[in-house]
mmCIF file of C-alpha atoms in Angstrom:
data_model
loop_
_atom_site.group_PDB
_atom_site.id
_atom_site.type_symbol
_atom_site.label_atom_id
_atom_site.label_comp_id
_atom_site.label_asym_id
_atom_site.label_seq_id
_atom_site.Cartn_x
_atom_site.Cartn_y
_atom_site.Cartn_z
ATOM 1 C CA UNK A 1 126.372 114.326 85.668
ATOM 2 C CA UNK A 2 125.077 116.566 82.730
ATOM 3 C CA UNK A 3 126.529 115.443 79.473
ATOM 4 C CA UNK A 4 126.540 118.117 77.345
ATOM 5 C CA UNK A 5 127.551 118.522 73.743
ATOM 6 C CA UNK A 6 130.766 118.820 72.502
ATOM 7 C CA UNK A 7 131.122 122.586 73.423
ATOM 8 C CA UNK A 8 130.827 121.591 76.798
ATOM 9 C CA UNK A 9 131.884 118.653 78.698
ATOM 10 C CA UNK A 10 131.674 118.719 82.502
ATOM 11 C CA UNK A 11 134.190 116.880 83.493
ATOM 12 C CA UNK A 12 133.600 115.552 87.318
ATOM 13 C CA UNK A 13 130.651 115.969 89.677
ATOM 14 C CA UNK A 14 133.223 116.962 92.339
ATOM 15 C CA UNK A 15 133.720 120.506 93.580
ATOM 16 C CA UNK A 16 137.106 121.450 91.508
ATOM 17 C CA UNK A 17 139.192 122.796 94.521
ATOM 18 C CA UNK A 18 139.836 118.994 95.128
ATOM 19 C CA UNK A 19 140.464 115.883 93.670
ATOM 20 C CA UNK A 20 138.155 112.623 94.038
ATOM 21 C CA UNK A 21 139.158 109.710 91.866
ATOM 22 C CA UNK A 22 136.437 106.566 92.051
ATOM 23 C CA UNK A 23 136.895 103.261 91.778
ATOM 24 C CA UNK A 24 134.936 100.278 91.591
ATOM 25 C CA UNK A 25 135.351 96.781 92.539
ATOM 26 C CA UNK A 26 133.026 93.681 92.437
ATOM 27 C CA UNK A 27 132.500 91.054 95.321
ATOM 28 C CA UNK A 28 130.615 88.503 95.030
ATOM 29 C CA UNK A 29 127.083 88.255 96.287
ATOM 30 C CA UNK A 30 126.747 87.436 99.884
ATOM 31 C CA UNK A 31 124.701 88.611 103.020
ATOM 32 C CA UNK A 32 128.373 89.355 104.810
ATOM 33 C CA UNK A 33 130.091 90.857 101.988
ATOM 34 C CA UNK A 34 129.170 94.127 99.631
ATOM 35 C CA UNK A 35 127.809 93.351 96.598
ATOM 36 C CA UNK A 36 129.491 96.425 95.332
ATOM 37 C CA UNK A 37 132.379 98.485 96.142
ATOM 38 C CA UNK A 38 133.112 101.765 95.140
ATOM 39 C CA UNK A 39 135.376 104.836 96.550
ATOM 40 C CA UNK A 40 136.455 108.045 95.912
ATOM 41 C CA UNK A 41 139.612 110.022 97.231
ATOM 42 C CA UNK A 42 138.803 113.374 98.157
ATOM 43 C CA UNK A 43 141.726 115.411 98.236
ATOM 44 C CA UNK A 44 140.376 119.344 98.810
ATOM 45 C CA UNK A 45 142.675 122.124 98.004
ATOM 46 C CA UNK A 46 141.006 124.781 99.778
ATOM 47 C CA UNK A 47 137.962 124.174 102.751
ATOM 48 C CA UNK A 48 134.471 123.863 100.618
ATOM 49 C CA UNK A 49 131.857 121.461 99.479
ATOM 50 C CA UNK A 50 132.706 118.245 97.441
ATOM 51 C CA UNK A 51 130.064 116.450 95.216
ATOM 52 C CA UNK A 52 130.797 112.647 94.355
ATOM 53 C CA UNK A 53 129.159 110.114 92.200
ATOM 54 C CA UNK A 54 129.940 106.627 92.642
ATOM 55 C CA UNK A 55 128.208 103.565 90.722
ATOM 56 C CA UNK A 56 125.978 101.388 92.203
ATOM 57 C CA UNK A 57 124.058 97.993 91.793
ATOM 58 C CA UNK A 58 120.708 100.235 91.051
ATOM 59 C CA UNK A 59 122.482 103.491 89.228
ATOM 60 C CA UNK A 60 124.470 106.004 90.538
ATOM 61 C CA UNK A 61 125.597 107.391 94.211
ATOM 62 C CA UNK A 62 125.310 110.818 94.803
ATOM 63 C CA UNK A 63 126.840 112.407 98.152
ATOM 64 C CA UNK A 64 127.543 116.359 98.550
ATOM 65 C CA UNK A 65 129.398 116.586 101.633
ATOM 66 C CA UNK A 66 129.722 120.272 103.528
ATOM 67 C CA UNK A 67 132.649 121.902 104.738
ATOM 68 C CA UNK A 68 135.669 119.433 103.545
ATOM 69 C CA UNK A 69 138.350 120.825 105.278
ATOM 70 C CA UNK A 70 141.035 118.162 104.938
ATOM 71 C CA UNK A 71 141.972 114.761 102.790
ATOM 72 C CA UNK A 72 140.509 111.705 102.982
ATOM 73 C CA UNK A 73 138.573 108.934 100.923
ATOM 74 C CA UNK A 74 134.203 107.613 100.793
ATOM 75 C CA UNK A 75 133.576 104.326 100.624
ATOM 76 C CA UNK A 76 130.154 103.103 99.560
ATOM 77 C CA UNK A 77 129.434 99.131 99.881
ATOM 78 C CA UNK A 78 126.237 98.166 98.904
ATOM 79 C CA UNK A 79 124.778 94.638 100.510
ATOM 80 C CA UNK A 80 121.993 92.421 98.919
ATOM 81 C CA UNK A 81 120.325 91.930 102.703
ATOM 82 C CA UNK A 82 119.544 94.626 105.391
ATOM 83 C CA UNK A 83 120.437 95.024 108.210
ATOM 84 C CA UNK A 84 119.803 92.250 111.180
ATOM 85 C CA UNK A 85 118.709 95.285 113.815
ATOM 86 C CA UNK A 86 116.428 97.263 111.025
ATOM 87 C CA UNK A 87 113.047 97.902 113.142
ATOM 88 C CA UNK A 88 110.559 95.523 112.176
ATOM 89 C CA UNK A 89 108.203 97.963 111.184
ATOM 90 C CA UNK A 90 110.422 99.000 108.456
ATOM 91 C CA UNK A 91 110.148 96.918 105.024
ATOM 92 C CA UNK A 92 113.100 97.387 103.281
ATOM 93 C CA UNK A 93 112.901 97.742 99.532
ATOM 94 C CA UNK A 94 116.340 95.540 99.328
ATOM 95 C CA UNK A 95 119.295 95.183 100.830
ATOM 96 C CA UNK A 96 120.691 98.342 102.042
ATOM 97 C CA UNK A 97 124.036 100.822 101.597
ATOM 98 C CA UNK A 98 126.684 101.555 103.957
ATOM 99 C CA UNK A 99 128.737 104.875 103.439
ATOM 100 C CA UNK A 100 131.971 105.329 105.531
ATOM 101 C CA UNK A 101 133.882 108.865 105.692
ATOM 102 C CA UNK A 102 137.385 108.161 106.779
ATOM 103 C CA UNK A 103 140.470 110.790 107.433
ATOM 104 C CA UNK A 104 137.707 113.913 106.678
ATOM 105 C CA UNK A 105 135.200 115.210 108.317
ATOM 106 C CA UNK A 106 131.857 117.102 107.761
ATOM 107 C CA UNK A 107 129.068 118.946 109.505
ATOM 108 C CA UNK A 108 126.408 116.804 107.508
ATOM 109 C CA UNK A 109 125.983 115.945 103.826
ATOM 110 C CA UNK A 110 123.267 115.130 101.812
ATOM 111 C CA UNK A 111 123.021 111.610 100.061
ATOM 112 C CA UNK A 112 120.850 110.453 96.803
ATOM 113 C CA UNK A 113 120.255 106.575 96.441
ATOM 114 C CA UNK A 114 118.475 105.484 92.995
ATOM 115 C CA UNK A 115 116.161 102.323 93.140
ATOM 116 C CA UNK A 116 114.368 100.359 90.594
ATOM 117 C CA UNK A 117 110.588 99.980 89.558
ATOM 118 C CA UNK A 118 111.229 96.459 89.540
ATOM 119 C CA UNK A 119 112.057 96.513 93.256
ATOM 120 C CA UNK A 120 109.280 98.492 93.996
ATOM 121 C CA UNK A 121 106.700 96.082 92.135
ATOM 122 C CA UNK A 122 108.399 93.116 93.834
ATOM 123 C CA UNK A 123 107.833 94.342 97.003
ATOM 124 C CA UNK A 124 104.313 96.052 96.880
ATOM 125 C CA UNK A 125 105.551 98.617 98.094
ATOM 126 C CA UNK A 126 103.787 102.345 97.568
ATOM 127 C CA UNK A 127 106.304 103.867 95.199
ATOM 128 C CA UNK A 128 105.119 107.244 96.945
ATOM 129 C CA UNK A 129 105.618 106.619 100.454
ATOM 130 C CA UNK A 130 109.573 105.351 100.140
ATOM 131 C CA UNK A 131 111.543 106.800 102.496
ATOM 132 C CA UNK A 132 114.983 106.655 103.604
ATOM 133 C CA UNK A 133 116.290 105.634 107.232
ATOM 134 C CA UNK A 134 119.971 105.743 108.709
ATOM 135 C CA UNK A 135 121.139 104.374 111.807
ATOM 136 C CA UNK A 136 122.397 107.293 113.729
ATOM 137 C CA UNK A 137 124.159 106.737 117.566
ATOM 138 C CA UNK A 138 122.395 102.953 117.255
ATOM 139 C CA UNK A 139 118.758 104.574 116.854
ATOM 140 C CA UNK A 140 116.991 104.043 112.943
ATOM 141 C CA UNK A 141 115.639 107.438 111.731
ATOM 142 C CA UNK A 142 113.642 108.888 108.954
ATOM 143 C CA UNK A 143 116.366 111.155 106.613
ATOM 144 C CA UNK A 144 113.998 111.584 103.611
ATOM 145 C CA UNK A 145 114.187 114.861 102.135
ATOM 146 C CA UNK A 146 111.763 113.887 99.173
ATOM 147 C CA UNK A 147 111.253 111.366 96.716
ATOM 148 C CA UNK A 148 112.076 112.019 92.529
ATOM 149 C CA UNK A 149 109.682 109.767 90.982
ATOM 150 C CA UNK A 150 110.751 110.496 87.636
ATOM 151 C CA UNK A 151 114.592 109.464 88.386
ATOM 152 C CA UNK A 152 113.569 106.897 90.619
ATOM 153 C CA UNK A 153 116.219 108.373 93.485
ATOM 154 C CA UNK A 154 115.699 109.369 97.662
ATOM 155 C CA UNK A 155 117.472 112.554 98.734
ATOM 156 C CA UNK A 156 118.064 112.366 102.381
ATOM 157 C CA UNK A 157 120.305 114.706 104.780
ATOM 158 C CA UNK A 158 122.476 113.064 107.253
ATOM 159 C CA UNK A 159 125.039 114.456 109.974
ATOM 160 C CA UNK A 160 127.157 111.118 109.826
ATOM 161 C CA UNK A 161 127.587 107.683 108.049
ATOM 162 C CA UNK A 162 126.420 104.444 109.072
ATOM 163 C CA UNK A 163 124.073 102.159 106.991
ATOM 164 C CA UNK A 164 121.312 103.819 104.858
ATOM 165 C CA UNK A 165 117.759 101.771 103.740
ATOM 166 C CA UNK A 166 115.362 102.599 101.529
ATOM 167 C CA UNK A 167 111.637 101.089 102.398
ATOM 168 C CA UNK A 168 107.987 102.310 103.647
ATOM 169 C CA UNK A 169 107.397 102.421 107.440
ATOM 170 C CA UNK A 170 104.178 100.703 108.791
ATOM 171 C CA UNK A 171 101.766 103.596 109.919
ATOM 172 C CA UNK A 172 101.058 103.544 113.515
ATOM 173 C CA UNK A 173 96.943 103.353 114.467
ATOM 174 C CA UNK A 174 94.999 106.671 114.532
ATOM 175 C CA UNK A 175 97.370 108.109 112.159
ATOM 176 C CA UNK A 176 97.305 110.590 109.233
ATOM 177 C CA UNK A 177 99.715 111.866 107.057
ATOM 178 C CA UNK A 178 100.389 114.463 104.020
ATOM 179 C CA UNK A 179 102.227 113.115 101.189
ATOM 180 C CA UNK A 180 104.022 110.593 103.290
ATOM 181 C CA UNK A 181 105.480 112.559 105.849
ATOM 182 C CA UNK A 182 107.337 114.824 103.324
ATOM 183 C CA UNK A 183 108.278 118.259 104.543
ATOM 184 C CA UNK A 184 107.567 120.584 100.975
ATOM 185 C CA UNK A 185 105.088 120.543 98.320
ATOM 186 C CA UNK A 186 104.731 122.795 95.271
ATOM 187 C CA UNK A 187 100.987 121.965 94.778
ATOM 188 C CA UNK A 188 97.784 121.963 96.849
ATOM 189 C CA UNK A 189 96.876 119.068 95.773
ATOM 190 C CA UNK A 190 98.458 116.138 97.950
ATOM 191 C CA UNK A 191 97.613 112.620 99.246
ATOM 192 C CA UNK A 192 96.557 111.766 102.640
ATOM 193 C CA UNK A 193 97.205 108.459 104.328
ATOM 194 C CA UNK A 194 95.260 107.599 106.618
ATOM 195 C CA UNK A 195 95.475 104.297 109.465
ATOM 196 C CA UNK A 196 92.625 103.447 111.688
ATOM 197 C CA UNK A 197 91.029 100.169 111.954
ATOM 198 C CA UNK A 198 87.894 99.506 112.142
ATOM 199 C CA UNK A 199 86.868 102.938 110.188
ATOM 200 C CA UNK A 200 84.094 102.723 108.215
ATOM 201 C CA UNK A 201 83.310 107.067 107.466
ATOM 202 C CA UNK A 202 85.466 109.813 107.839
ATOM 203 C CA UNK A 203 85.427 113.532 107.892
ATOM 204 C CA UNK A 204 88.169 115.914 105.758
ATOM 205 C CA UNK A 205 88.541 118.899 106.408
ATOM 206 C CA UNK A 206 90.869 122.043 106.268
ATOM 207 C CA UNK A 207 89.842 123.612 109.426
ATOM 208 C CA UNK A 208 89.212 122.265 112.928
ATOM 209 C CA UNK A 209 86.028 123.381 112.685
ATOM 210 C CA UNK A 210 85.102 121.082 110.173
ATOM 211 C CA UNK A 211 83.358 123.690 108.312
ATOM 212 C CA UNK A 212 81.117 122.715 105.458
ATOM 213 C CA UNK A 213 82.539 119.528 105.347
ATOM 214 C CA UNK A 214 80.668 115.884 105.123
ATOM 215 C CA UNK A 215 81.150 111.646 105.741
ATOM 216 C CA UNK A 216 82.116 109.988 103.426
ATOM 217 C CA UNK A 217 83.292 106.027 102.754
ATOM 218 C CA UNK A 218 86.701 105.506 105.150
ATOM 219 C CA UNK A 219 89.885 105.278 102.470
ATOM 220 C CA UNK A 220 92.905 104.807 104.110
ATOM 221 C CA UNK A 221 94.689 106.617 100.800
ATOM 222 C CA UNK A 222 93.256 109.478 99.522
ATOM 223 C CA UNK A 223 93.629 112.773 97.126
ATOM 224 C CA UNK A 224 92.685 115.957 99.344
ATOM 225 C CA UNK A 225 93.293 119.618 97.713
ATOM 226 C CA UNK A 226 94.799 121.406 100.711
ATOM 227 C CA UNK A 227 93.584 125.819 100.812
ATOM 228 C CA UNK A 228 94.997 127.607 98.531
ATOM 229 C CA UNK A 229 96.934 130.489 100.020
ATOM 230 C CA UNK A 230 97.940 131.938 96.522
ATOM 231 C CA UNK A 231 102.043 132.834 95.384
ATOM 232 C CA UNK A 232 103.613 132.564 99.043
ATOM 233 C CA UNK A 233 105.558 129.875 101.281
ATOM 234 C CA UNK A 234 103.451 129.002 104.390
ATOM 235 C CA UNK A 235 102.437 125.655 106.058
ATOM 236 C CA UNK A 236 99.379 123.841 105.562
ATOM 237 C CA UNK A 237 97.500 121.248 107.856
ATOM 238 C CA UNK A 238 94.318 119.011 107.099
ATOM 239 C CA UNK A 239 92.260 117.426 109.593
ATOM 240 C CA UNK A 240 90.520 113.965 109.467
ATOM 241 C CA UNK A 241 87.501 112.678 112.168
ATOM 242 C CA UNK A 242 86.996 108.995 111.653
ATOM 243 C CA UNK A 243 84.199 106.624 113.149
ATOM 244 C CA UNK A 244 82.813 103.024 112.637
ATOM 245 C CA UNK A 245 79.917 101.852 110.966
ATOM 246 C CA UNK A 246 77.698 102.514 114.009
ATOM 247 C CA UNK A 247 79.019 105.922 113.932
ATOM 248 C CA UNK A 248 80.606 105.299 116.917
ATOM 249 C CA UNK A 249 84.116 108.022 116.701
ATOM 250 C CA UNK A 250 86.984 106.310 116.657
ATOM 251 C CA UNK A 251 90.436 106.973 118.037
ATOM 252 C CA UNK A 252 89.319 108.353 121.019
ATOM 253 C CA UNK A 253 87.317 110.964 119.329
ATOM 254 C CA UNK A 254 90.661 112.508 118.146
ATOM 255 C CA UNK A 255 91.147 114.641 115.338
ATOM 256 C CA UNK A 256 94.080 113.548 113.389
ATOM 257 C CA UNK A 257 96.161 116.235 111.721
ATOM 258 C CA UNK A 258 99.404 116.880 109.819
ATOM 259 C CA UNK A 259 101.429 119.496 107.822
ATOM 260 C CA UNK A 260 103.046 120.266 105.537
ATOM 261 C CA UNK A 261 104.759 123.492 104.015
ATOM 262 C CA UNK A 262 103.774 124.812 100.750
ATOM 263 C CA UNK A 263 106.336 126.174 98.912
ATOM 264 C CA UNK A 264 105.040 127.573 94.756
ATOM 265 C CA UNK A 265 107.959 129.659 94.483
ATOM 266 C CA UNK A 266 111.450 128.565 92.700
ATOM 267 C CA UNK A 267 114.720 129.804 94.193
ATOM 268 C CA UNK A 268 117.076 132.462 92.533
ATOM 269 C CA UNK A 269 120.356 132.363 90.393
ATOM 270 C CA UNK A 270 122.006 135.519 91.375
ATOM 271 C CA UNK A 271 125.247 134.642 89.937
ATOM 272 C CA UNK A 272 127.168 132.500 87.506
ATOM 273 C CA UNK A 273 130.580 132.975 86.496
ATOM 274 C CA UNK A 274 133.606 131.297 84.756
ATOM 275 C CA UNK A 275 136.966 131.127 85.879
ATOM 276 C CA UNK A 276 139.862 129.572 84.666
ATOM 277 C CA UNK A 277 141.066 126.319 86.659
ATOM 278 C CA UNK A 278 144.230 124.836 86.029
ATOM 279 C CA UNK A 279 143.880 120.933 85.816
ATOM 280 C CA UNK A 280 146.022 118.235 87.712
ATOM 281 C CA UNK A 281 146.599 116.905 84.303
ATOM 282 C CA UNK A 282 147.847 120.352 82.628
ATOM 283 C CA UNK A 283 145.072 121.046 80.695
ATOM 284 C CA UNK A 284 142.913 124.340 81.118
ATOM 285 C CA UNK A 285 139.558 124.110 82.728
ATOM 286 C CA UNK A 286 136.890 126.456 83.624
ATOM 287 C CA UNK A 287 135.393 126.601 87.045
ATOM 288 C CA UNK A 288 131.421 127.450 87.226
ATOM 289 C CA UNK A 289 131.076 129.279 90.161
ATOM 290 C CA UNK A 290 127.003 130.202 91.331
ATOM 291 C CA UNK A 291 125.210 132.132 93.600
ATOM 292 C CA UNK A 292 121.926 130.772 94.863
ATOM 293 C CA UNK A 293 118.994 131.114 97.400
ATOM 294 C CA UNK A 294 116.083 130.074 97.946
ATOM 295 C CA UNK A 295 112.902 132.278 99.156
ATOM 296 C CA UNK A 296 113.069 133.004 103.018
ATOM 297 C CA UNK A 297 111.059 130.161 104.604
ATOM 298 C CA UNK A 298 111.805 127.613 101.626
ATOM 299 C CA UNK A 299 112.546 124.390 100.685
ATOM 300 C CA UNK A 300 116.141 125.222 100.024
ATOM 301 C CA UNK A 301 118.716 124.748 97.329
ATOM 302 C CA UNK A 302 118.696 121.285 96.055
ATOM 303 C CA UNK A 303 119.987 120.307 92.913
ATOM 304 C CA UNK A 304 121.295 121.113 89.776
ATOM 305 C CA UNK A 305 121.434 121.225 86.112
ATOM 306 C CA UNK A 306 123.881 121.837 83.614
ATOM 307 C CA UNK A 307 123.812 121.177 80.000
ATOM 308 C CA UNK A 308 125.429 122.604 76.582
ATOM 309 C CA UNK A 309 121.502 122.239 75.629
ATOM 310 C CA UNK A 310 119.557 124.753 76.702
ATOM 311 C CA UNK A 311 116.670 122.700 76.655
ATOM 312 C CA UNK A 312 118.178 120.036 78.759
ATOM 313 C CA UNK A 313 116.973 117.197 77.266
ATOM 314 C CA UNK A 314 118.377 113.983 78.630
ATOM 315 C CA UNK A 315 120.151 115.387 81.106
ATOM 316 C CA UNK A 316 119.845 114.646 84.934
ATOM 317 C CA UNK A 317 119.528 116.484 88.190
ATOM 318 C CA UNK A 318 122.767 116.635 90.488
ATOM 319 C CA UNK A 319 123.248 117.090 93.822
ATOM 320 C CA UNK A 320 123.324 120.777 94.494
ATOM 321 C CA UNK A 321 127.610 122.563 94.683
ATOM 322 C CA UNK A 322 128.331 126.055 94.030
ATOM 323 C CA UNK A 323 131.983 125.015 92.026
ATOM 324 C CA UNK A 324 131.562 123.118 89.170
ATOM 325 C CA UNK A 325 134.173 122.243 86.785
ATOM 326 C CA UNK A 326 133.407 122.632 83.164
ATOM 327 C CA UNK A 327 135.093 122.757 79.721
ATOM 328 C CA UNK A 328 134.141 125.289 77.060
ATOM 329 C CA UNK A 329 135.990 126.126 74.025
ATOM 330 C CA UNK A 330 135.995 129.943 72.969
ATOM 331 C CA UNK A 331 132.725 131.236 72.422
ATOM 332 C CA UNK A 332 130.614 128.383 73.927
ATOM 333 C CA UNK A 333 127.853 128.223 76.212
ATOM 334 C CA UNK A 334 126.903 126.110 79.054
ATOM 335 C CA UNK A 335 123.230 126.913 80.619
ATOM 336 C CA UNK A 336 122.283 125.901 84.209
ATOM 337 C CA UNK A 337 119.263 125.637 86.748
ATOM 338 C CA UNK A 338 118.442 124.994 89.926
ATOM 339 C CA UNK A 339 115.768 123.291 91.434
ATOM 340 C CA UNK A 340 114.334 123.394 95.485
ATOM 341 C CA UNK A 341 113.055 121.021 97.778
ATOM 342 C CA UNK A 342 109.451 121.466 96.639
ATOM 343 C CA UNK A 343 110.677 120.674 92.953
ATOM 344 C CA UNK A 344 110.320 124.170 91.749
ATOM 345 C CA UNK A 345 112.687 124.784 89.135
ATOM 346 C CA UNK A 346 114.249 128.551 88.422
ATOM 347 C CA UNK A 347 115.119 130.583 85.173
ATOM 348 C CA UNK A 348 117.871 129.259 83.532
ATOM 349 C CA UNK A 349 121.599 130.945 82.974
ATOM 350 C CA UNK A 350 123.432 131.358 80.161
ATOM 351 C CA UNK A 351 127.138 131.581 80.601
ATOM 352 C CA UNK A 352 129.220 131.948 77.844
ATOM 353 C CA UNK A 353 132.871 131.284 78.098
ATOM 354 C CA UNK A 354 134.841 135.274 77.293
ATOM 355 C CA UNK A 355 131.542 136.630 77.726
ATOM 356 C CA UNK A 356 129.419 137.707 80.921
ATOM 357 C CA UNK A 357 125.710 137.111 80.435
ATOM 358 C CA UNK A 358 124.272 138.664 84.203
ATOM 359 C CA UNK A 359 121.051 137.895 83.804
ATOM 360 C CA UNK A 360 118.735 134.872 83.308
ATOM 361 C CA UNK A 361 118.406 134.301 79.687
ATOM 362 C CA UNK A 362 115.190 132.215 79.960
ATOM 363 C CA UNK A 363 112.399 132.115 82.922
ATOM 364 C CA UNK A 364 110.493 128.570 83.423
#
């Protein structure tokens, strides 16, 4: 949650047509009981997105849910070991997290699990290549919306709730990938991963044809700067030829390949607006309503930011609502920005409570 000043205090991650109260109890360690408990009452007013953050062992929860249409409560339980039917391909980076949705309903929501470097070092695990999986109708599968280094979170979309674990996934042989499987990237520059034993040379290239292109030493991680297609969204593939030190071509003489989109341009604030929002507890409120969008063939809306410092310094990405509930005294400001799935971030807004400011005030 952005902490602003003292000219503006935001006063709950949740959308403001409801009410979601957390709560947090501690159970001791075991492998059959959570380590942590923590819910949240949702209680919507009107059908519309809700927002929660909940505290975990590792930081903070973060689950936007779509569509609430009636009350209920979340439950998040985190547990110190995963889960007994987790695919042994999959190293977990812990334990795992179990989310539970009970009296509501929703046609998917997107969740945000933090981890810590210290995890990540302990289990030699490629900070890059995390991913997160959920067991969905008794199958595991691969959520991961994108990795934020920098916050050391996972944003993954899910259409249900079930257990969620965050860990790396063993490549399968003959195998290449762009930036770990992720779906967006802002820059041309990406890594490629690359699994086949026995490879001793291998050819990169951004063509099939291989133009122009020559061996070099086998690397099964490498830096590869993908064509540049200049200020648009379109996808991207590389190719990769591998053979052994006999020169022998490996995987069946198959070109590997993979894609990815490239996305360069930041979505659009088309609106932000205050209303006034009467409080459970009798006090006045304003409700930040936005407008959003992302360029047609994008990465989508994301998250947010909102801070009473237009610089936003210290303050952290959110999960992505378009209700927020704030509180401004007369003549204050609150700014906010969005940012896609590619990590492009757009111009910021300046609203000003009894003013309008309709444009952006300041373009990243």
């Amino acid at each position: 949650t952005a902490v602003p000043t003292s000219t503006a205090v935001p006063t709950s991650t949740a959308v403001p047509t409801s009410t979601a109260v957390p709560t947090s109890t501690a159970v001791p360690t075991s492998t059959a009981v959570p380590v942590q408990l923590s819910a949240a009452v949702i209680a919507p007013a009107e059908p519309g997105p809700v927002a929660i953050e909940l505290d975990g062992v590792t930081g903070r929860i973060a689950v936007s849910l779509a569509d609430i249409r009636q009350s209920g409560s979340l439950t998040v339980g985190q547990y110190s070991s995963p889960p007994s039917d987790l695919p042994p391909e999959v190293t977990p980076l812990s334990g795992h997290v179990d989310i539970r949705l009970d009296g509501a309903s929703t046609s998917g929501a997107t969740v945000r699990l933090p981890y810590r470097e210290a995890d990540v070092a302990a289990a030699g695990i490629d900070e890059a290549a995390l991913r997160m999986f959920h067991r969905h109708a008794g199958q595991w599968r691969d959520i991961t919306l994108g990795v934020d280094a920098d916050a050391n979170a996972i944003i993954g979309q899910t259409e249900g709730f079930s257990p969620f674990v965050l860990g790396v996934q063993a490549a399968e042989p003959c195998t290449m990938s762009i930036d770990a499987g992720d779906r967006h990237t802002r820059s041309i520059t990406v890594r490629l991963r690359i699994n086949v034993p026995g490879a001793a040379q291998m050819l990169i290239a951004n063509d099939a044809g291989f133009g122009g292109t020559f061996w070099q030493p086998y690397a099964p991680s490498v830096s590869w700067e993908l064509g540049d297609p200049g200020a648009r969204i379109t996808t991207l593939l590389a190719y990769v030829r591998v053979r052994d030190a006999s020169g022998v071509p490996l995987c069946g003489g198959a070109t590997l390949l993979d894609d990815i989109v490239y996305d360069p341009l930041p979505a659009v604030i088309s609106e932000a607006a205050l209303r006034a929002d009467m409080r459970r507890d009798g006090r006045n409120a304003q409700l930040l309503t936005l407008v959003a969008e992302d360029q047609v063939g994008g990465s989508g809306v994301r998250e947010l930011q909102l801070s009473a410092d237009p610089g936003f310094a210290g303050t952290p990405w959110q999960l992505w609502q378009p209700a927020v509930p704030v509180a401004l005294d007369d003549g204050a400001s609150v700014y906010v920005r969005v940012r896609d799935g590619a990590g492009n971030v757009s111009a910021t807004y300046q609203v000003r409570n009894g003013y309008t400011v309709g444009v952006p005030w300041l373009r990243q």
